[in-house]
Rosetta silent file (secondary structure, phi, psi, omega in degrees, C-alpha in Angstrom):
SEQUENCE: MSEGSKGGLLAFGQVVIGPPGSGKTTYCQAMAAFLGRLGRSVAVVNLDPANEALPGPCALDIAELVTLPDVMGSLGLGPNGGLLYCMEYLEANADWLRERLQGLRGHYVLFDCPGQVELYTHHGALKNVLAQLAKWNFRLAAVHLVDSHYCTDPGKFISVLCTSLSTMLHVELPHVNVLSKMDLIEQYGKLAFNLDYYTEVLDLSYLVDHLASDPFFRNFRRLNEKLVEVIEDYSLVSFVPLNIQDKQSMRQVMQAVDKANGYSFGDREHRSLEALMSAAVGADFHFSSTLAVQEKYVQSQDKALEEEVMDL
SCORE:     score description
SCORE:     0.000 S_00000001
   1 L     0.000  138.907  177.965   91.096   82.446  128.790 S_00000001
   2 L  -146.840  167.634 -177.987   92.170   82.864  132.386 S_00000001
   3 E   -71.658  131.836  177.336   90.787   84.186  135.650 S_00000001
   4 L   -84.472  174.753 -176.885   90.768   87.979  135.902 S_00000001
   5 L   -67.198  -22.417 -178.721   91.551   90.063  138.931 S_00000001
   6 L  -105.481   18.236  174.709   87.862   90.489  139.714 S_00000001
   7 L    92.045  -10.121  179.659   86.962   86.844  139.407 S_00000001
   8 L   -92.314  165.884  178.233   85.754   86.978  135.799 S_00000001
   9 E   -75.999  139.049  175.322   87.289   85.321  132.790 S_00000001
  10 L   -74.485  141.256  173.819   89.746   87.388  130.780 S_00000001
  11 E  -126.506  138.163 -177.526   88.833   88.059  127.155 S_00000001
  12 E  -110.547  157.137  178.722   91.322   89.293  124.583 S_00000001
  13 E   176.911 -171.525 -177.318   90.800   91.281  121.445 S_00000001
  14 E  -129.968  140.310  171.776   91.479   94.292  119.243 S_00000001
  15 E  -103.662  108.347 -173.283   89.881   97.709  118.934 S_00000001
  16 E   -93.760  113.107 -175.293   90.236   98.568  115.241 S_00000001
  17 E  -126.017  170.810  179.116   90.268  102.331  114.720 S_00000001
  18 L   145.790  167.206 -178.237   91.336  104.783  112.035 S_00000001
  19 L   -68.484  166.181  178.204   90.046  107.368  109.560 S_00000001
  20 L   -58.822  140.270  176.754   87.382  106.601  106.939 S_00000001
  21 L    81.006    5.204 -178.573   88.609  104.450  104.068 S_00000001
  22 L   -82.054   -8.588  175.239   91.631  103.080  105.928 S_00000001
  23 L    98.203   28.504 -175.882   90.305   99.513  105.627 S_00000001
  24 H   -64.133  -49.737 -177.969   89.018   98.787  109.153 S_00000001
  25 H   -65.879  -41.765  177.578   86.128   96.514  108.185 S_00000001
  26 H   -62.049  -41.255  178.009   88.215   94.688  105.572 S_00000001
  27 H   -61.459  -44.663 -178.633   90.962   94.231  108.169 S_00000001
  28 H   -60.095  -43.521 -179.724   88.506   92.780  110.701 S_00000001
  29 H   -67.345  -42.036 -179.481   87.210   90.235  108.224 S_00000001
  30 H   -68.073  -42.849  179.809   90.708   89.273  107.037 S_00000001
  31 H   -67.773  -36.404  177.029   92.141   89.025  110.563 S_00000001
  32 H   -61.940  -42.666  179.214   89.128   86.986  111.700 S_00000001
  33 H   -66.788  -41.036 -179.079   89.731   84.528  108.840 S_00000001
  34 H   -64.443  -47.663 -179.459   93.483   84.392  109.553 S_00000001
  35 H   -68.523  -31.982  177.577   93.029   83.778  113.303 S_00000001
  36 H   -62.729  -34.158  178.142   90.263   81.267  112.584 S_00000001
  37 H   -68.576  -22.471  178.761   92.756   79.183  110.611 S_00000001
  38 L   -87.895   -5.006  177.768   94.939   79.090  113.711 S_00000001
  39 L   100.978    2.270  177.229   92.117   77.708  115.819 S_00000001
  40 L   -77.408  141.781  172.140   91.028   80.851  117.641 S_00000001
  41 L   -85.130  107.729 -172.183   87.312   81.381  118.187 S_00000001
  42 E  -109.427  137.704  175.569   86.924   84.880  116.739 S_00000001
  43 E  -126.419  130.666  176.397   83.933   87.203  116.995 S_00000001
  44 E   -97.901  128.509  179.246   83.605   90.472  115.056 S_00000001
  45 E  -115.179  118.840  179.480   81.670   93.242  116.825 S_00000001
  46 E   -88.913  112.687  176.793   80.493   96.180  114.707 S_00000001
  47 L  -106.041   14.371  179.636   80.507   99.418  116.730 S_00000001
  48 L  -100.563  106.514 -177.862   80.126  101.645  113.653 S_00000001
  49 L   -70.831   -8.795  177.696   76.486  102.858  113.412 S_00000001
  50 L   -95.779   -4.824 -176.763   77.171  104.103  109.865 S_00000001
  51 L   -90.334   91.611 -174.012   78.334  100.692  108.632 S_00000001
  52 L   -94.475  -21.811 -177.085   75.171   99.324  107.050 S_00000001
  53 L  -112.832   78.968 -179.098   76.660   96.938  104.461 S_00000001
  54 L   -72.992  130.397 -175.027   78.768   94.489  106.462 S_00000001
  55 L   -79.399  -12.904 -176.306   80.829   92.264  104.128 S_00000001
  56 L  -148.206 -178.366 -179.009   80.938   89.260  106.448 S_00000001
  57 L   -62.681  144.257 -177.872   79.418   87.635  109.541 S_00000001
  58 L  -135.289  123.793 -176.395   79.110   89.816  112.614 S_00000001
  59 L   -74.550  -26.635 -178.307   78.494   88.423  116.114 S_00000001
  60 E  -151.248  133.464 -176.542   77.167   91.724  117.468 S_00000001
  61 E  -128.131  128.641  179.701   76.007   94.845  115.642 S_00000001
  62 H   -63.595  -16.880  178.295   75.417   98.264  117.206 S_00000001
  63 H   -60.930  -20.390  174.772   72.560   98.664  114.702 S_00000001
  64 H   -67.047  -22.780 -178.616   70.485   96.625  117.182 S_00000001
  65 L  -103.121  -49.243 -175.737   70.783   99.631  119.520 S_00000001
  66 L  -158.001  147.175  176.097   71.158  102.710  117.317 S_00000001
  67 L  -128.153  151.411 -178.957   71.883  103.616  113.690 S_00000001
  68 H   -63.753  -44.977  179.533   73.270  106.811  112.197 S_00000001
  69 H   -59.058  -38.426  178.623   70.421  107.348  109.655 S_00000001
  70 H   -63.769  -43.346 -179.561   67.828  107.117  112.462 S_00000001
  71 H   -64.930  -45.374 -179.882   69.724  109.649  114.584 S_00000001
  72 H   -63.128  -38.225 -178.849   70.214  112.049  111.665 S_00000001
  73 H   -72.485  -41.225 -174.975   66.542  111.784  110.715 S_00000001
  74 H   -82.899  -29.541 -176.287   65.045  112.143  114.188 S_00000001
  75 H  -108.345   -5.983  178.876   67.422  114.764  115.621 S_00000001
  76 L    69.407   30.147 -179.708   68.305  116.696  112.479 S_00000001
  77 L   -94.641  156.507  173.271   72.044  116.114  112.924 S_00000001
  78 L   -82.942 -179.756 -177.727   74.703  115.822  110.248 S_00000001
  79 H   -58.741  -44.398 -177.692   76.960  112.779  109.840 S_00000001
  80 H   -68.359  -49.508  178.106   79.644  113.989  112.281 S_00000001
  81 H   -62.578  -35.809  179.222   77.246  115.154  114.986 S_00000001
  82 H   -65.546  -40.680  178.634   75.181  112.013  114.501 S_00000001
  83 H   -64.730  -41.075  177.628   78.183  109.733  115.038 S_00000001
  84 H   -61.900  -41.989  178.846   79.130  111.575  118.223 S_00000001
  85 H   -63.506  -41.568 -179.955   75.570  111.203  119.485 S_00000001
  86 H   -59.932  -42.066  179.748   75.574  107.476  118.655 S_00000001
  87 H   -69.439  -36.062  175.531   78.737  106.919  120.699 S_00000001
  88 H   -66.425  -35.684  178.168   77.300  108.919  123.602 S_00000001
  89 H   -67.974  -39.427  176.345   74.153  106.797  123.350 S_00000001
  90 H   -63.705  -41.590  178.041   76.252  103.627  123.422 S_00000001
  91 H   -61.756  -40.802 -179.703   78.089  104.928  126.497 S_00000001
  92 H   -70.132  -22.299  179.896   74.766  105.648  128.212 S_00000001
  93 L  -113.337   43.395 -179.135   73.569  102.120  127.371 S_00000001
  94 H   -61.057  -29.281  178.760   76.710  100.261  128.421 S_00000001
  95 H   -62.413  -36.283  176.825   74.557   97.631  130.145 S_00000001
  96 H   -61.289  -45.444 -179.145   73.154   96.653  126.748 S_00000001
  97 H   -64.637  -43.110 -178.584   76.677   96.152  125.426 S_00000001
  98 H   -62.634  -40.861 -179.738   77.780   94.181  128.470 S_00000001
  99 H   -63.387  -41.747 -179.218   74.774   91.855  128.219 S_00000001
 100 H   -69.402  -35.612 -178.535   75.436   91.152  124.530 S_00000001
 101 H   -72.979  -19.640  178.742   79.143   90.579  125.109 S_00000001
 102 H   -58.832  -34.093 -179.714   78.449   87.968  127.789 S_00000001
 103 L   -74.834   -6.901 -179.072   77.532   85.560  125.029 S_00000001
 104 L  -105.244    8.613  177.104   80.957   86.063  123.411 S_00000001
 105 L   -61.200  136.639 -175.003   83.058   84.947  126.375 S_00000001
 106 L    97.854   -6.361  179.322   85.622   82.481  125.166 S_00000001
 107 L  -105.841  152.671  168.531   86.043   84.366  121.883 S_00000001
 108 E   -88.430  120.980 -167.024   88.818   86.616  120.649 S_00000001
 109 E  -105.961  131.031  173.841   86.895   89.820  119.855 S_00000001
 110 E  -108.795  113.760  179.827   87.551   92.288  117.023 S_00000001
 111 E   -94.009  112.383  178.789   85.768   95.613  117.605 S_00000001
 112 E   -89.359  109.731 -170.644   85.182   97.431  114.301 S_00000001
 113 L  -101.065  165.471  179.912   84.907  101.115  115.277 S_00000001
 114 L   -64.705  166.693 -176.311   83.656  104.253  113.467 S_00000001
 115 L  -102.384   17.276 -178.685   85.938  106.283  111.233 S_00000001
 116 L   -87.362  119.900 -172.463   85.493  109.716  112.809 S_00000001
 117 L   -62.617  -34.196 -178.535   88.874  111.010  113.968 S_00000001
 118 H   -57.752  -29.429 -178.993   87.409  113.183  116.753 S_00000001
 119 H   -64.495  -24.817 -174.859   86.327  110.056  118.596 S_00000001
 120 H  -107.535   -7.641 -176.949   89.979  109.046  119.042 S_00000001
 121 H  -109.246  -33.643 -179.554   91.646  112.424  119.580 S_00000001
 122 L  -151.797  -18.172  178.722   89.468  114.378  122.034 S_00000001
 123 L   -77.108  144.146 -169.778   85.848  113.185  122.356 S_00000001
 124 L   -94.715  -13.637 -170.122   85.266  111.116  125.490 S_00000001
 125 H   -62.792  -54.336 -177.441   82.392  108.727  124.677 S_00000001
 126 H   -66.254  -37.698  176.350   84.248  105.910  122.914 S_00000001
 127 H   -57.904  -40.665  179.562   87.196  106.251  125.291 S_00000001
 128 H   -69.873  -34.466  176.375   84.794  105.708  128.203 S_00000001
 129 H   -64.402  -42.430  178.588   83.240  102.670  126.499 S_00000001
 130 H   -65.314  -35.436  176.302   86.718  101.151  126.105 S_00000001
 131 H   -64.635  -36.658  176.425   87.436  101.870  129.773 S_00000001
 132 H   -64.833  -40.739  178.693   84.263   99.939  130.655 S_00000001
 133 H   -59.895  -38.461  177.736   85.453   97.000  128.559 S_00000001
 134 H   -63.792  -38.313  178.016   88.664   96.954  130.589 S_00000001
 135 H   -67.159  -25.356  178.354   86.614   96.810  133.802 S_00000001
 136 L   -89.654   18.358  175.850   84.767   93.835  132.309 S_00000001
 137 L    69.479   30.021  169.171   88.115   92.002  131.985 S_00000001
 138 E   -89.460  127.338  176.543   88.673   92.623  128.295 S_00000001
 139 E  -104.034  102.051 -169.438   92.379   92.864  127.517 S_00000001
 140 E  -115.299  153.014  169.152   92.452   94.949  124.361 S_00000001
 141 E  -123.032  138.787  176.349   94.986   96.550  122.046 S_00000001
 142 E   -83.765  127.179  175.473   94.104   99.429  119.757 S_00000001
 143 E  -108.290  105.520 -175.248   94.979   98.753  116.114 S_00000001
 144 E   -96.692  108.565 -178.591   95.160  102.143  114.401 S_00000001
 145 E   -88.796  133.138  175.819   94.973  101.774  110.621 S_00000001
 146 E  -130.460  131.000 -179.927   96.414  104.494  108.392 S_00000001
 147 E   -63.319  127.566 -174.278   96.336  104.320  104.601 S_00000001
 148 H   -65.001  -17.193 -176.721   99.916  103.848  103.423 S_00000001
 149 H   -66.098  -16.175  177.071   99.516  106.292  100.533 S_00000001
 150 H   -65.380  -20.437  178.196  100.082  109.143  103.017 S_00000001
 151 H   -65.212  -24.590 -177.363  103.764  108.154  102.991 S_00000001
 152 H   -80.034   -6.291  178.459  104.058  109.505   99.459 S_00000001
 153 L  -125.378  106.520 -175.756  103.182  113.042  100.644 S_00000001
 154 H   -55.212  -39.162  179.353  105.534  114.407  103.369 S_00000001
 155 H   -63.846  -44.248  178.655  103.006  117.000  104.535 S_00000001
 156 H   -67.609  -33.997 -179.367  100.255  114.434  104.951 S_00000001
 157 H   -66.898  -39.146  175.250  102.643  112.030  106.662 S_00000001
 158 H   -62.264  -39.988  176.744  103.500  114.624  109.327 S_00000001
 159 H   -62.143  -41.537  178.135   99.751  115.127  109.827 S_00000001
 160 H   -62.700  -41.102  178.749   99.301  111.360  110.184 S_00000001
 161 H   -61.919  -42.971  178.881  102.077  111.234  112.802 S_00000001
 162 H   -64.286  -43.013  178.937  100.401  113.986  114.827 S_00000001
 163 H   -64.404  -41.815 -179.947   97.018  112.250  114.617 S_00000001
 164 H   -63.984  -42.788  179.049   98.513  108.896  115.603 S_00000001
 165 H   -63.740  -45.470  178.735  100.290  110.416  118.598 S_00000001
 166 H   -60.872  -39.859  179.071   97.150  112.232  119.736 S_00000001
 167 H   -64.862  -43.499 -179.871   95.145  109.013  119.372 S_00000001
 168 H   -60.741  -40.921 -178.099   97.662  106.999  121.409 S_00000001
 169 H   -73.871  -31.962 -175.871   97.563  109.527  124.245 S_00000001
 170 H   -83.089  -43.988 -173.853   93.766  109.864  124.240 S_00000001
 171 H   -69.597  -34.436  176.438   92.594  106.261  123.832 S_00000001
 172 L    61.672   46.684  172.936   94.903  104.973  126.598 S_00000001
 173 L  -128.612  156.164  167.841   95.224  101.404  125.312 S_00000001
 174 L   -52.113  136.882 -163.566   98.255   99.372  124.223 S_00000001
 175 E  -128.309  135.819  173.111   98.671  100.604  120.683 S_00000001
 176 E  -127.822  114.356  176.066   99.760   99.208  117.317 S_00000001
 177 E   -88.230  133.326 -174.417   99.885  101.650  114.392 S_00000001
 178 E  -126.088  130.620  170.187   99.458   99.952  111.019 S_00000001
 179 E   -88.623  105.637 -174.927  100.156  101.213  107.497 S_00000001
 180 E   -87.606  165.981  176.676   97.380   99.493  105.543 S_00000001
 181 L    59.143   41.572 -179.414   97.089   98.717  101.810 S_00000001
 182 H   -61.922  -25.479  179.877  100.845   98.318  101.368 S_00000001
 183 H   -70.348  -14.483 -178.136  100.228   96.490   98.095 S_00000001
 184 H  -108.773    3.026 -168.154   98.796   99.722   96.642 S_00000001
 185 H   -58.912  -38.807 -174.296  101.323  102.218   98.026 S_00000001
 186 H   -82.034   -2.518  174.689  103.159  102.938   94.784 S_00000001
 187 H   -71.185  -17.355 -175.805   99.956  103.704   92.884 S_00000001
 188 H  -102.343   -2.578  179.453   99.998  107.114   94.584 S_00000001
 189 L   136.019  169.941 -177.106  103.614  108.062   93.856 S_00000001
 190 L   -84.402  140.601  176.443  107.221  107.243   94.647 S_00000001
 191 L   -72.038  141.735  179.608  108.463  107.241   98.251 S_00000001
 192 L   -77.308  -25.377 -176.934  111.071  109.896   99.039 S_00000001
 193 L  -135.516  175.886  175.066  112.875  107.587  101.496 S_00000001
 194 L   -56.294  153.339  176.180  113.215  103.898  102.412 S_00000001
 195 H   -59.408  -37.583  178.871  110.113  102.144  103.698 S_00000001
 196 H   -58.322  -31.641 -179.996  111.896  101.692  107.049 S_00000001
 197 H   -59.422  -36.827 -177.575  112.092  105.467  107.356 S_00000001
 198 H   -84.848  -39.239 -177.899  108.297  105.630  107.550 S_00000001
 199 H   -72.118  -37.764 -179.476  107.613  102.508  109.615 S_00000001
 200 L   -91.818   -5.978 -178.485  110.291  103.277  112.231 S_00000001
 201 L    49.627   66.957 -178.044  109.703  107.062  112.031 S_00000001
 202 L   -78.688 -167.867 -172.523  113.411  107.853  111.786 S_00000001
 203 L   -47.681  107.382 -173.289  115.050  111.313  111.867 S_00000001
 204 L   -79.153   -5.577  177.157  112.183  113.555  110.755 S_00000001
 205 H   -61.769  -31.862  177.233  114.436  116.523  110.027 S_00000001
 206 H   -63.456  -36.106  179.299  114.981  114.970  106.584 S_00000001
 207 H   -67.431  -40.437  177.497  111.221  115.122  106.030 S_00000001
 208 H   -63.313  -42.430  177.891  111.162  118.822  106.979 S_00000001
 209 H   -62.287  -39.871  179.002  114.037  119.502  104.554 S_00000001
 210 H   -64.090  -39.726  178.409  112.146  117.624  101.849 S_00000001
 211 H   -65.624  -37.265 -177.015  109.058  119.749  102.512 S_00000001
 212 H   -63.716  -18.891  177.719  111.111  122.954  102.371 S_00000001
 213 L   -74.674  -13.325  177.908  111.903  122.220   98.726 S_00000001
 214 L   -92.028  123.248 -177.816  108.216  122.787   97.971 S_00000001
 215 H   -55.759  -33.164 -178.844  107.403  126.534   97.601 S_00000001
 216 H   -65.836  -40.983 -175.800  104.019  126.036   99.292 S_00000001
 217 H   -87.936   -9.288 -175.481  105.534  124.514  102.453 S_00000001
 218 H   -60.373  -36.974 -179.283  108.605  126.770  102.589 S_00000001
 219 L   -73.865  -12.919 -177.900  106.739  129.414  104.582 S_00000001
 220 L  -108.166   17.542 -177.529  105.617  126.790  107.105 S_00000001
 221 H   -58.258  -44.496 -178.417  109.045  125.344  107.854 S_00000001
 222 H   -61.137  -42.391  178.438  109.081  126.672  111.432 S_00000001
 223 H   -62.899  -45.984 -179.628  105.652  125.140  112.125 S_00000001
 224 H   -63.644  -37.196  177.486  106.692  121.784  110.688 S_00000001
 225 H   -61.984  -41.013  179.931  109.881  121.809  112.756 S_00000001
 226 H   -68.984  -39.845  177.099  107.864  122.318  115.949 S_00000001
 227 H   -61.805  -43.255  179.280  105.395  119.566  115.031 S_00000001
 228 H   -63.694  -37.807  178.024  108.286  117.205  114.353 S_00000001
 229 H   -61.108  -42.816  178.618  109.849  118.112  117.714 S_00000001
 230 H   -61.482  -46.531 -179.211  106.656  117.130  119.525 S_00000001
 231 H   -61.211  -44.540 -177.165  106.485  113.776  117.713 S_00000001
 232 H   -73.969  -31.249  178.655  110.152  112.999  118.387 S_00000001
 233 H   -64.311  -39.200  177.883  110.021  114.144  122.026 S_00000001
 234 H   -74.190  -35.492  177.890  107.304  111.576  122.781 S_00000001
 235 L    51.168   47.046 -177.430  109.101  108.922  120.685 S_00000001
 236 L  -112.978  -26.628 -168.609  106.008  106.706  120.670 S_00000001
 237 L   -88.421  125.933  168.874  104.888  106.467  117.050 S_00000001
 238 L  -149.282  167.887 -174.026  105.995  103.655  114.749 S_00000001
 239 L  -131.317  150.738  170.644  104.145  101.566  112.180 S_00000001
 240 E  -108.969  123.348  178.897  103.736   97.946  111.099 S_00000001
 241 E   -73.464  144.756 -176.950  103.185   97.590  107.326 S_00000001
 242 L  -137.594  129.530  166.353  100.194   95.498  106.294 S_00000001
 243 L  -126.447  110.557 -170.989   99.065   93.782  103.131 S_00000001
 244 L   -67.890  -11.319  177.768   96.083   91.613  104.067 S_00000001
 245 L   -92.848    3.735 -178.244   96.742   89.271  101.118 S_00000001
 246 L  -113.025  117.358 -177.229  100.215   88.441  102.425 S_00000001
 247 H   -61.221  -39.426 -179.952  100.430   85.765  105.138 S_00000001
 248 H   -63.470  -40.215  179.678  103.776   87.024  106.424 S_00000001
 249 H   -66.487  -42.632  177.888  102.392   90.525  106.771 S_00000001
 250 H   -63.626  -39.612  178.756   99.293   89.305  108.624 S_00000001
 251 H   -63.736  -40.982 -179.660  101.493   87.246  110.935 S_00000001
 252 H   -62.040  -44.430  178.824  103.659   90.279  111.712 S_00000001
 253 H   -66.004  -44.003  179.567  100.643   92.389  112.679 S_00000001
 254 H   -57.731  -44.420 -178.507   99.121   89.544  114.716 S_00000001
 255 H   -67.260  -36.381  177.218  102.334   89.081  116.700 S_00000001
 256 H   -64.785  -40.528 -179.868  102.621   92.822  117.363 S_00000001
 257 H   -70.671  -42.261  178.685   99.042   92.921  118.670 S_00000001
 258 H   -59.751  -38.388  177.824   99.467   89.766  120.778 S_00000001
 259 H   -67.199  -35.827 -177.515  102.524   91.334  122.377 S_00000001
 260 H   -71.805  -41.725 -176.613  100.596   94.544  123.049 S_00000001
 261 H   -97.804   -1.222  174.393   97.534   93.005  124.727 S_00000001
 262 L    85.797   12.727 -179.924   99.347   90.112  126.421 S_00000001
 263 L   -72.307  133.995  178.957   97.704   87.264  124.509 S_00000001
 264 L  -127.398  117.089 -178.642   99.715   84.052  124.658 S_00000001
 265 L   -92.096  158.985 -175.750   98.746   81.148  122.414 S_00000001
 266 L   -91.525 -173.123 -176.264   99.480   77.521  123.146 S_00000001
 267 H   -62.295  -36.384 -176.908  101.284   74.759  121.302 S_00000001
 268 H   -63.491  -44.711  179.732   98.265   73.853  119.198 S_00000001
 269 H   -68.016  -36.078  177.832   97.966   77.340  117.730 S_00000001
 270 H   -61.077  -42.651  178.582  101.724   77.495  117.215 S_00000001
 271 H   -65.606  -38.907  178.433  101.581   74.289  115.172 S_00000001
 272 H   -64.497  -39.296  179.028   98.642   75.647  113.168 S_00000001
 273 H   -64.390  -44.967  179.557  100.559   78.839  112.465 S_00000001
 274 H   -63.151  -38.779  178.698  103.639   76.947  111.278 S_00000001
 275 H   -66.318  -40.183 -179.953  101.478   74.745  109.049 S_00000001
 276 H   -65.840  -42.460 -176.763   99.713   77.770  107.587 S_00000001
 277 H   -70.460  -28.239 -178.383  102.945   79.644  106.889 S_00000001
 278 H   -93.688   -5.866 -177.248  104.566   76.634  105.223 S_00000001
 279 L   -71.642  157.503  175.697  101.507   75.633  103.186 S_00000001
 280 L   -63.230  148.534 -177.496  101.318   76.159   99.448 S_00000001
 281 L   -68.300  128.517  179.248   99.819   79.501   98.492 S_00000001
 282 L  -105.307 -162.788 -177.378   96.074   79.232   98.016 S_00000001
 283 L   -76.194  -20.882 -172.967   93.414   81.567   96.680 S_00000001
 284 L   -83.022  -34.631 -176.288   93.030   83.436   99.964 S_00000001
 285 L  -128.195  137.685 -177.278   96.582   84.653  100.524 S_00000001
 286 L  -127.013  140.411 -176.161   99.141   85.735   97.970 S_00000001
 287 L   -84.189   60.809  170.453  102.831   86.358   98.523 S_00000001
 288 L   -95.550   67.470 -168.165  102.922   89.940   97.269 S_00000001
 289 L   -64.710  146.026  175.376  105.080   90.683  100.289 S_00000001
 290 L   -64.932  -18.515  177.286  105.736   94.182  101.540 S_00000001
 291 H   -61.378  -28.803  179.855  109.396   93.159  101.576 S_00000001
 292 H   -62.803  -36.906  177.258  109.358   93.590   97.815 S_00000001
 293 H   -64.870  -46.133 -179.960  108.681   97.305   98.290 S_00000001
 294 H   -60.925  -46.804 -178.423  111.520   97.585  100.793 S_00000001
 295 H   -61.038  -36.237 -178.604  113.958   95.678   98.575 S_00000001
 296 H   -62.271  -43.511 -177.455  113.121   97.897   95.627 S_00000001
 297 H   -74.511  -32.584  175.179  114.047  101.055   97.493 S_00000001
 298 H   -63.738  -45.249 -179.318  117.203   99.543   98.948 S_00000001
 299 H   -64.660  -39.118 -179.353  118.312   98.474   95.472 S_00000001
 300 H   -67.167  -36.193  177.824  117.507  101.878   93.977 S_00000001
 301 H   -69.340  -39.555  177.355  119.538  103.627   96.660 S_00000001
 302 H   -61.344  -40.885 -179.706  122.472  101.267   96.133 S_00000001
 303 H   -65.080  -42.005  179.294  122.359  101.985   92.419 S_00000001
 304 H   -63.008  -38.479  178.854  122.274  105.742   93.035 S_00000001
 305 H   -65.382  -41.356  178.361  125.273  105.418   95.345 S_00000001
 306 H   -61.739  -39.891 -179.873  127.202  103.464   92.730 S_00000001
 307 H   -65.680  -38.225  177.863  126.473  106.159   90.147 S_00000001
 308 H   -64.236  -41.591  179.500  127.743  108.861   92.506 S_00000001
 309 H   -63.286  -41.648  179.901  130.961  106.921   93.082 S_00000001
 310 H   -63.992  -36.941  179.697  131.460  106.493   89.323 S_00000001
 311 H   -65.498  -33.873  179.073  130.959  110.246   88.798 S_00000001
 312 L   -70.125    0.000    0.000  133.698  110.918   91.336 S_00000001
């Protein structure tokens, strides 16, 4: 904590966003436990009015202000319209949020946000709430979770890239895109390219060529080429792979977020981190490292290359 430009104490944290089922709530609980082991005072704030079954402790819950079932019942709205209304209601009652957050000063705050994509691509309510947090001296980074299984489908991966880019431009926060559930990625199919190709978003023309081999996508080649041009022209989107049961993976994401929001930890936390990383594996974290996925694809490509050389 340090003095902000307006005389208040700075507070650091993460705004965890992403589509439904991407693992936002699970990530918040896992990251809170990981940072807690390093000595950070962490508070989880639930800003999802549809999240009624919280799996762990929550320092602040938007359900104290508004819930999605109440809005749908009283106003006759569907789930999507109800969520938009809830965020507009939160924006209109920003004083309530500010008062509740005053009690969390001194904590590193994880904001667990709703899973409706419109909130992050073009609707203004949540964006305005985040802008208010910045005025209240919160230094936040957006952590955008995307389910890693989209990498196994080139068409869906291009869609994910477009959504991620739109989110980065709309939310206007330092941004870390995360491929979640890396330990489950191969349950959905084999990757067409190296893992690095997807995390670093390398030359996407190969992805368009791969799509063109599918009769369904062949007629949309021109459209896909233009979408890819937009993504590459901005050159903003890249991903950090995440397996929440892997300490190395959690550390990588934490360091990316700390770099994005400007958080700097002291010697005590550094020593705690080194002790945690060197400790024997316990029940909470397992070394099913995402590197194993990368190594597998590197080895398979090397083998394929050797076979081609032998054929020659």
